[in-house]
mmCIF file of C-alpha atoms in Angstrom:
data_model
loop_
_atom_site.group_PDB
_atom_site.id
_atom_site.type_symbol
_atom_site.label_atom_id
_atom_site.label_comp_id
_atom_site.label_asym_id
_atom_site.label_seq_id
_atom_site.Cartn_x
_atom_site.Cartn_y
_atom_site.Cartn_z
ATOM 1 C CA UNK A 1 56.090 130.846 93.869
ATOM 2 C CA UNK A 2 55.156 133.888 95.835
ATOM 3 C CA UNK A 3 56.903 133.816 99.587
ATOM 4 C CA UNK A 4 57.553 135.585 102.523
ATOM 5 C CA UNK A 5 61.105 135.679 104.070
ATOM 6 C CA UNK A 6 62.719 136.745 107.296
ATOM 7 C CA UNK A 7 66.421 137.001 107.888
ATOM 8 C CA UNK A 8 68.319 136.075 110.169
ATOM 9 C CA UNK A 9 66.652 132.890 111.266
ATOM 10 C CA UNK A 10 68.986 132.881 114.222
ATOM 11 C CA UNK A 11 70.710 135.798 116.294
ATOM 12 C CA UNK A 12 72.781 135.998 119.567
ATOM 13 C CA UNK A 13 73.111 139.683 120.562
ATOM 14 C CA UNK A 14 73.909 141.494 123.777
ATOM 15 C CA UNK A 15 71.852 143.707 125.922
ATOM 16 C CA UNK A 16 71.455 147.439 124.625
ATOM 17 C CA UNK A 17 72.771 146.841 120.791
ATOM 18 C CA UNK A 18 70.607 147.831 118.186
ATOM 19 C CA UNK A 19 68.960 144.857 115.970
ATOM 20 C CA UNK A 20 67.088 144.746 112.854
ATOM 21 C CA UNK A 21 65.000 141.876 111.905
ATOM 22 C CA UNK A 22 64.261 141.788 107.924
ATOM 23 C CA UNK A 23 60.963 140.521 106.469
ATOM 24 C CA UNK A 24 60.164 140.229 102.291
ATOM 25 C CA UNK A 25 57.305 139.146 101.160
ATOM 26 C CA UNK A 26 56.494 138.638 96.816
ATOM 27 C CA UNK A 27 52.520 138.331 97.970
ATOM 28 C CA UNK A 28 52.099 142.155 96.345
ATOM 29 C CA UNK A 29 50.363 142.228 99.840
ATOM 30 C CA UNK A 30 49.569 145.747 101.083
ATOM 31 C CA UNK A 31 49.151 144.446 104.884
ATOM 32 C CA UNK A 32 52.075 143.266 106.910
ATOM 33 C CA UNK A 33 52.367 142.476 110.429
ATOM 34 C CA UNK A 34 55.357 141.505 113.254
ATOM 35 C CA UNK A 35 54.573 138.658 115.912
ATOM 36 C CA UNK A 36 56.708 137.854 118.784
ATOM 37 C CA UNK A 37 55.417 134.227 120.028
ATOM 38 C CA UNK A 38 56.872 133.386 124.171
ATOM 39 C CA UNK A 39 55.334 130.268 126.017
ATOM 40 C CA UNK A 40 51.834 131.051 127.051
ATOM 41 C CA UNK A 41 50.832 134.336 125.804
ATOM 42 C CA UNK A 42 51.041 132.946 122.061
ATOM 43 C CA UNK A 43 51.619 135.059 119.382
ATOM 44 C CA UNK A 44 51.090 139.269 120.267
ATOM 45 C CA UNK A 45 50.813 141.539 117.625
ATOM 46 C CA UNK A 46 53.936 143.826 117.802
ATOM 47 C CA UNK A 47 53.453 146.801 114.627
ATOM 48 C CA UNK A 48 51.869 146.442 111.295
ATOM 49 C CA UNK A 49 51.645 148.138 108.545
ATOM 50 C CA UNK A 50 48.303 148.539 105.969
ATOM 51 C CA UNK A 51 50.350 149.926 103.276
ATOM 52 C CA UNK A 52 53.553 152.170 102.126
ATOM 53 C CA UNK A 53 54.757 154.312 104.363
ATOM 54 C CA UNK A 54 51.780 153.064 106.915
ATOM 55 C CA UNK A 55 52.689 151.524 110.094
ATOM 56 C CA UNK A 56 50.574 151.082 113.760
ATOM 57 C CA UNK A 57 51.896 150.048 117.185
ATOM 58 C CA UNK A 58 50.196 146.664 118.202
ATOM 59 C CA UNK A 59 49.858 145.446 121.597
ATOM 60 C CA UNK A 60 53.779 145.257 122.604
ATOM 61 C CA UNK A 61 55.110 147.928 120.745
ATOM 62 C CA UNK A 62 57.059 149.388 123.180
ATOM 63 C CA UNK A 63 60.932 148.606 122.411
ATOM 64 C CA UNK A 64 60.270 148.310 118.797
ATOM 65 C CA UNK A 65 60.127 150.164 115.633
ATOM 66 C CA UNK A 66 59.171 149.538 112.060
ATOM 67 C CA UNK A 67 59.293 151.330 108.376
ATOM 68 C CA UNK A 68 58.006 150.679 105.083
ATOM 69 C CA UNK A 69 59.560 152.096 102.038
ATOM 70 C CA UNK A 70 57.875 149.760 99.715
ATOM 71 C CA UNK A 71 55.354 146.903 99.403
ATOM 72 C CA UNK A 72 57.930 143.902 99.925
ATOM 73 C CA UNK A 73 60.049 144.993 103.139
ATOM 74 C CA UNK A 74 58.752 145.395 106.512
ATOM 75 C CA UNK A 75 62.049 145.776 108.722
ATOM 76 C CA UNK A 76 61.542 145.125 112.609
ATOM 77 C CA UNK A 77 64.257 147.181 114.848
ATOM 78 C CA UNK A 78 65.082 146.615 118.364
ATOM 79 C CA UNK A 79 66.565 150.212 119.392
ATOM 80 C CA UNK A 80 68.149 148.941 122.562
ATOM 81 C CA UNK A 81 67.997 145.333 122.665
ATOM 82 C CA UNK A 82 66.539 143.820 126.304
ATOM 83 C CA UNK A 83 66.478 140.331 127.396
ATOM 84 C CA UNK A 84 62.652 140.511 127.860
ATOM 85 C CA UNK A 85 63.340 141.035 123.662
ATOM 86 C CA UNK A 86 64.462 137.184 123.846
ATOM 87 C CA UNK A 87 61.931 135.432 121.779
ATOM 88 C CA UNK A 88 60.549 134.315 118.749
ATOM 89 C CA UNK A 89 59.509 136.705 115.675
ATOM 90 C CA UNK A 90 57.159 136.012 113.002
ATOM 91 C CA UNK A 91 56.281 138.151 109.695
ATOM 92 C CA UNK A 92 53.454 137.714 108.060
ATOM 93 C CA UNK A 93 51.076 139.484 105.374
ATOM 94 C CA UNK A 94 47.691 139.409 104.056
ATOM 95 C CA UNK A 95 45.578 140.796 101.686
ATOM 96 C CA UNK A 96 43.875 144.031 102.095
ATOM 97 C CA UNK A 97 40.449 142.263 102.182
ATOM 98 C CA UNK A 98 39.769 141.520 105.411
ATOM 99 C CA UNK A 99 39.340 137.840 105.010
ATOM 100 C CA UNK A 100 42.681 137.246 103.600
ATOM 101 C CA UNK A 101 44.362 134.773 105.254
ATOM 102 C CA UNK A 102 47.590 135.374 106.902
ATOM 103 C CA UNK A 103 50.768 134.387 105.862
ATOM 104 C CA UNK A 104 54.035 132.942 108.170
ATOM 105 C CA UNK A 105 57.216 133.671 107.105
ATOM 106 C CA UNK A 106 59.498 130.939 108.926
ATOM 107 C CA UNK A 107 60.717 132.781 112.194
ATOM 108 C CA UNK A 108 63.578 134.533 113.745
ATOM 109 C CA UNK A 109 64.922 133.125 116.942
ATOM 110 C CA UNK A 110 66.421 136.263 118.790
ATOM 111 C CA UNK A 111 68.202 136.222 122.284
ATOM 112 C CA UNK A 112 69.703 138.729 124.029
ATOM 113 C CA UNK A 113 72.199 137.991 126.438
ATOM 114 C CA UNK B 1 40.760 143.873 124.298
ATOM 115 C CA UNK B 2 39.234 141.002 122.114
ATOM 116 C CA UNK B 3 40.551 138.107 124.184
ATOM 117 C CA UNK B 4 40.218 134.850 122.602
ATOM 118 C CA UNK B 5 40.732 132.418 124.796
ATOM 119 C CA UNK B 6 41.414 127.760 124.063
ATOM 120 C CA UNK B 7 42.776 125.402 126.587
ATOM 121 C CA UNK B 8 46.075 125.165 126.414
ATOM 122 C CA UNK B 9 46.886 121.667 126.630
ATOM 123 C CA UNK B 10 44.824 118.801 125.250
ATOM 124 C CA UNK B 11 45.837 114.742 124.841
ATOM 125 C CA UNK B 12 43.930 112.079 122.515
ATOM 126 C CA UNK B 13 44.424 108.841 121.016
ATOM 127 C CA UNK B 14 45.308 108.111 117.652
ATOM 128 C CA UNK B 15 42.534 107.428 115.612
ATOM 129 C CA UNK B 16 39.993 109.121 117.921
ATOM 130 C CA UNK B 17 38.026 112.612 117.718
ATOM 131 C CA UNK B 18 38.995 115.809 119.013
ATOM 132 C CA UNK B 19 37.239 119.075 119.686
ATOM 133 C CA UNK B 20 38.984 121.755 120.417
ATOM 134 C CA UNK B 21 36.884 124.672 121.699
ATOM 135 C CA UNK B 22 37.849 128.650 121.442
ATOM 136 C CA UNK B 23 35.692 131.692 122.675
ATOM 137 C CA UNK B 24 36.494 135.234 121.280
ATOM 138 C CA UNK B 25 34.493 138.664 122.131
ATOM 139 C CA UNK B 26 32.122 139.654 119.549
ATOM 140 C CA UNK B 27 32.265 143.108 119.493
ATOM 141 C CA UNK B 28 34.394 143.859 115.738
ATOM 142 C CA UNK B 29 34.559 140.518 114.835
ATOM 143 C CA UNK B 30 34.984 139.663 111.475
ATOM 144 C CA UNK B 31 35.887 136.177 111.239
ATOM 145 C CA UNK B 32 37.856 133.109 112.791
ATOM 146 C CA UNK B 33 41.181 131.516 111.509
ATOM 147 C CA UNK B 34 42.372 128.179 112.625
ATOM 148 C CA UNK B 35 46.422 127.427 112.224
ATOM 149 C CA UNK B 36 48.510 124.391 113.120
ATOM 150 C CA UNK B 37 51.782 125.239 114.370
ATOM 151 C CA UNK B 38 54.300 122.302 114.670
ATOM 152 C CA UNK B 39 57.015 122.880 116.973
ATOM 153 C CA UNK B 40 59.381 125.222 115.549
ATOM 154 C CA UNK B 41 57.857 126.222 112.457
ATOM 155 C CA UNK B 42 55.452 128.725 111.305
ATOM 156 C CA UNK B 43 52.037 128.553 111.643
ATOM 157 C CA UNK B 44 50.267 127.499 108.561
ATOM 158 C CA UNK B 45 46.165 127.761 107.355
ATOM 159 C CA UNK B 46 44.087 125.330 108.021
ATOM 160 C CA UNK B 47 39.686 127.288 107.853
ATOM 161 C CA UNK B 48 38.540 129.957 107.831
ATOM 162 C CA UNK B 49 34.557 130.819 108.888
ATOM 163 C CA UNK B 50 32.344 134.255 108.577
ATOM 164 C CA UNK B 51 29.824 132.905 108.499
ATOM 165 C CA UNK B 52 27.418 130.368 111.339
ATOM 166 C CA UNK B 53 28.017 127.085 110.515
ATOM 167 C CA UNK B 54 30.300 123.641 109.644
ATOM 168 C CA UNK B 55 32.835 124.014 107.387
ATOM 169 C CA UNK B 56 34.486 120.276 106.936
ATOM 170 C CA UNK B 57 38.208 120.113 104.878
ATOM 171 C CA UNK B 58 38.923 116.453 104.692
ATOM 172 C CA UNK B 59 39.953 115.671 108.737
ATOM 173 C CA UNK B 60 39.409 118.766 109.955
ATOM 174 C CA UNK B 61 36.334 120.641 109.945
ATOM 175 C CA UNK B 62 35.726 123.923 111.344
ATOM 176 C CA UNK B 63 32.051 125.302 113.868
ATOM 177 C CA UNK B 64 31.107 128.907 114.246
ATOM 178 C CA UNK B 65 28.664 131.033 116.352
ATOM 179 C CA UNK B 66 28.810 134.190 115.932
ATOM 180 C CA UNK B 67 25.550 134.910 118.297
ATOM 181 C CA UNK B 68 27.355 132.859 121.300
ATOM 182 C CA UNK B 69 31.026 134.263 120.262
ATOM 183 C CA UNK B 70 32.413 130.643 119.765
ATOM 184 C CA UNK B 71 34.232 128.592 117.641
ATOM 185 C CA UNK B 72 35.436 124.899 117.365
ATOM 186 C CA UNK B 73 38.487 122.596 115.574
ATOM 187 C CA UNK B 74 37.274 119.128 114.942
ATOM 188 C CA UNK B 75 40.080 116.238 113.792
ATOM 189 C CA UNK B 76 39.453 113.196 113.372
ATOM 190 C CA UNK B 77 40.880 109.868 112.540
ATOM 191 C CA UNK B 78 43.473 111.349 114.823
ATOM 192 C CA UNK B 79 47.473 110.889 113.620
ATOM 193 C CA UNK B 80 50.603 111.163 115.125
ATOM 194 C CA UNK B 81 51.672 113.586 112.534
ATOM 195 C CA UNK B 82 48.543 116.034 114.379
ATOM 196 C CA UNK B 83 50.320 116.781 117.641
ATOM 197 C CA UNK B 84 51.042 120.436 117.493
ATOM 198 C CA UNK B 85 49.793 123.440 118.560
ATOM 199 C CA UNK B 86 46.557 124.926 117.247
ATOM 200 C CA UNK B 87 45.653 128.288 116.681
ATOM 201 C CA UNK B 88 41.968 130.495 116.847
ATOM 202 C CA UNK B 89 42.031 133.325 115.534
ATOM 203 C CA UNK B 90 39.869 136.279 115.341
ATOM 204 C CA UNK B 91 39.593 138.958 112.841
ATOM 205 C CA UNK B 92 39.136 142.529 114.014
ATOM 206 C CA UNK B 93 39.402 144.675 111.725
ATOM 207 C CA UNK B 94 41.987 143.776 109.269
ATOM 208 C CA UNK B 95 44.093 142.746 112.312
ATOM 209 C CA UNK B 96 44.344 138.707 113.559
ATOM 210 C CA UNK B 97 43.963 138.732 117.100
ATOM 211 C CA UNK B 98 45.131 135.043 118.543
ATOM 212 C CA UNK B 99 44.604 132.884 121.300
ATOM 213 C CA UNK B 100 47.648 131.121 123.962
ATOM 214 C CA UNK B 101 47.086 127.814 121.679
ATOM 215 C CA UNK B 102 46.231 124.572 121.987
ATOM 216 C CA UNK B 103 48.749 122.461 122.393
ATOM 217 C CA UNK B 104 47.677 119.231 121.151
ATOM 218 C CA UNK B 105 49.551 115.734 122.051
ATOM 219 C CA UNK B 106 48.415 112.332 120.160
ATOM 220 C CA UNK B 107 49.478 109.082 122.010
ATOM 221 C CA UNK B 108 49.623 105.445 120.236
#
């Protein structure tokens, strides 16, 4: 069955270190998208990508990067890791229609100490 | 912005009805998701409307305007296994847009 991954599920890191979040997806779908989900703001669209070698800053962008070599991967890097970074991040992808619906992968618990 | 904006917290009954309402801008809208989010897991599908209307999927059925820029979750036969939180969603685009959630408890 097709599926959409994220690794690591769980990471301790300290302030100003440099982590990368991975996502993989086996949709074959062209549009994927980072979430970071805190208690009440829900989840806030980060960076996302339409396609190869496509990506878009979302609404908190700032802090983050992303690059896509290829359909399946959408890594998410923290350059300089903050505790305001503490939180949790969801990958997800869709189709290119715009009524696909959007699919979770399972969440990455990040805090930075 | 397209805010879209739900209560946050809501409490019923098991076995009851619940409504839970959500207002997005209209301007670029596309269409409305709902997801159900249990705590600590992903969010997951549950309707999707374009177009005006009732769309009913067993429990759950789903209520769009797009004139008045509104939308509404309806469960019923309420279970235990239906307290979570509970997404709207708004296409712009080919972007989601979501709202804070709806966090939704269901007592005995």
């Amino acid at each position: 069955d097709a599926e959409i991954t994220q690794s690591p599920r769980h990471k301790i890191t300290e302030t100003g270190r440099q982590v990368t979040l991975a996502c993989h997806q086996t949709w074959n779908h062209n549009n994927m998208f980072w979430y970071r989900q805190d208690l009440g703001h829900g989840l806030r669209l980060i960076h996302y990508s339409y396609g190869v070698q496509d990506t878009n800053k979302g609404e908190v962008s700032d802090g983050y990067s992303v690059s896509r070599s290829n359909t399946e991967d959408l890594p998410l890097t923290l350059e300089s890791a903050a505790s305001s970074q503490t939180s949790v991040y969801f990958c997800a992808s869709s189709k290119i229609e715009g009524d696909g619906e959007l699919f979770f992968g399972e969440g990455s618990r990040l805090t930075v100490l | 912005g397209q805010n879209i904006d739900q209560p946050t917290e809501m409490t019923a009954t098991e076995g009851a009805i619940v409504q839970i309402n959500c207002t997005y801008q209209t301007s670029g809208f596309n269409g409305l998701f709902w997801y159900q989010q249990h705590a600590g897991e992903a969010p997951t599908f549950l309707s999707y409307n374009v177009l005006d209307g009732l769309e009913e999927k067993g429990r759950f059925s789903s209520f769009l305007s797009r004139s008045k820029g509104y939308s509404y979750l309806l469960l019923k036969e309420l279970q235990m296994k239906d307290s979570a939180s509970y997404l709207c969603a708004g296409i712009y685009g080919q972007n989601f847009v979501f709202g804070p959630g709806t966090r939704l408890s269901v007592l005995p």
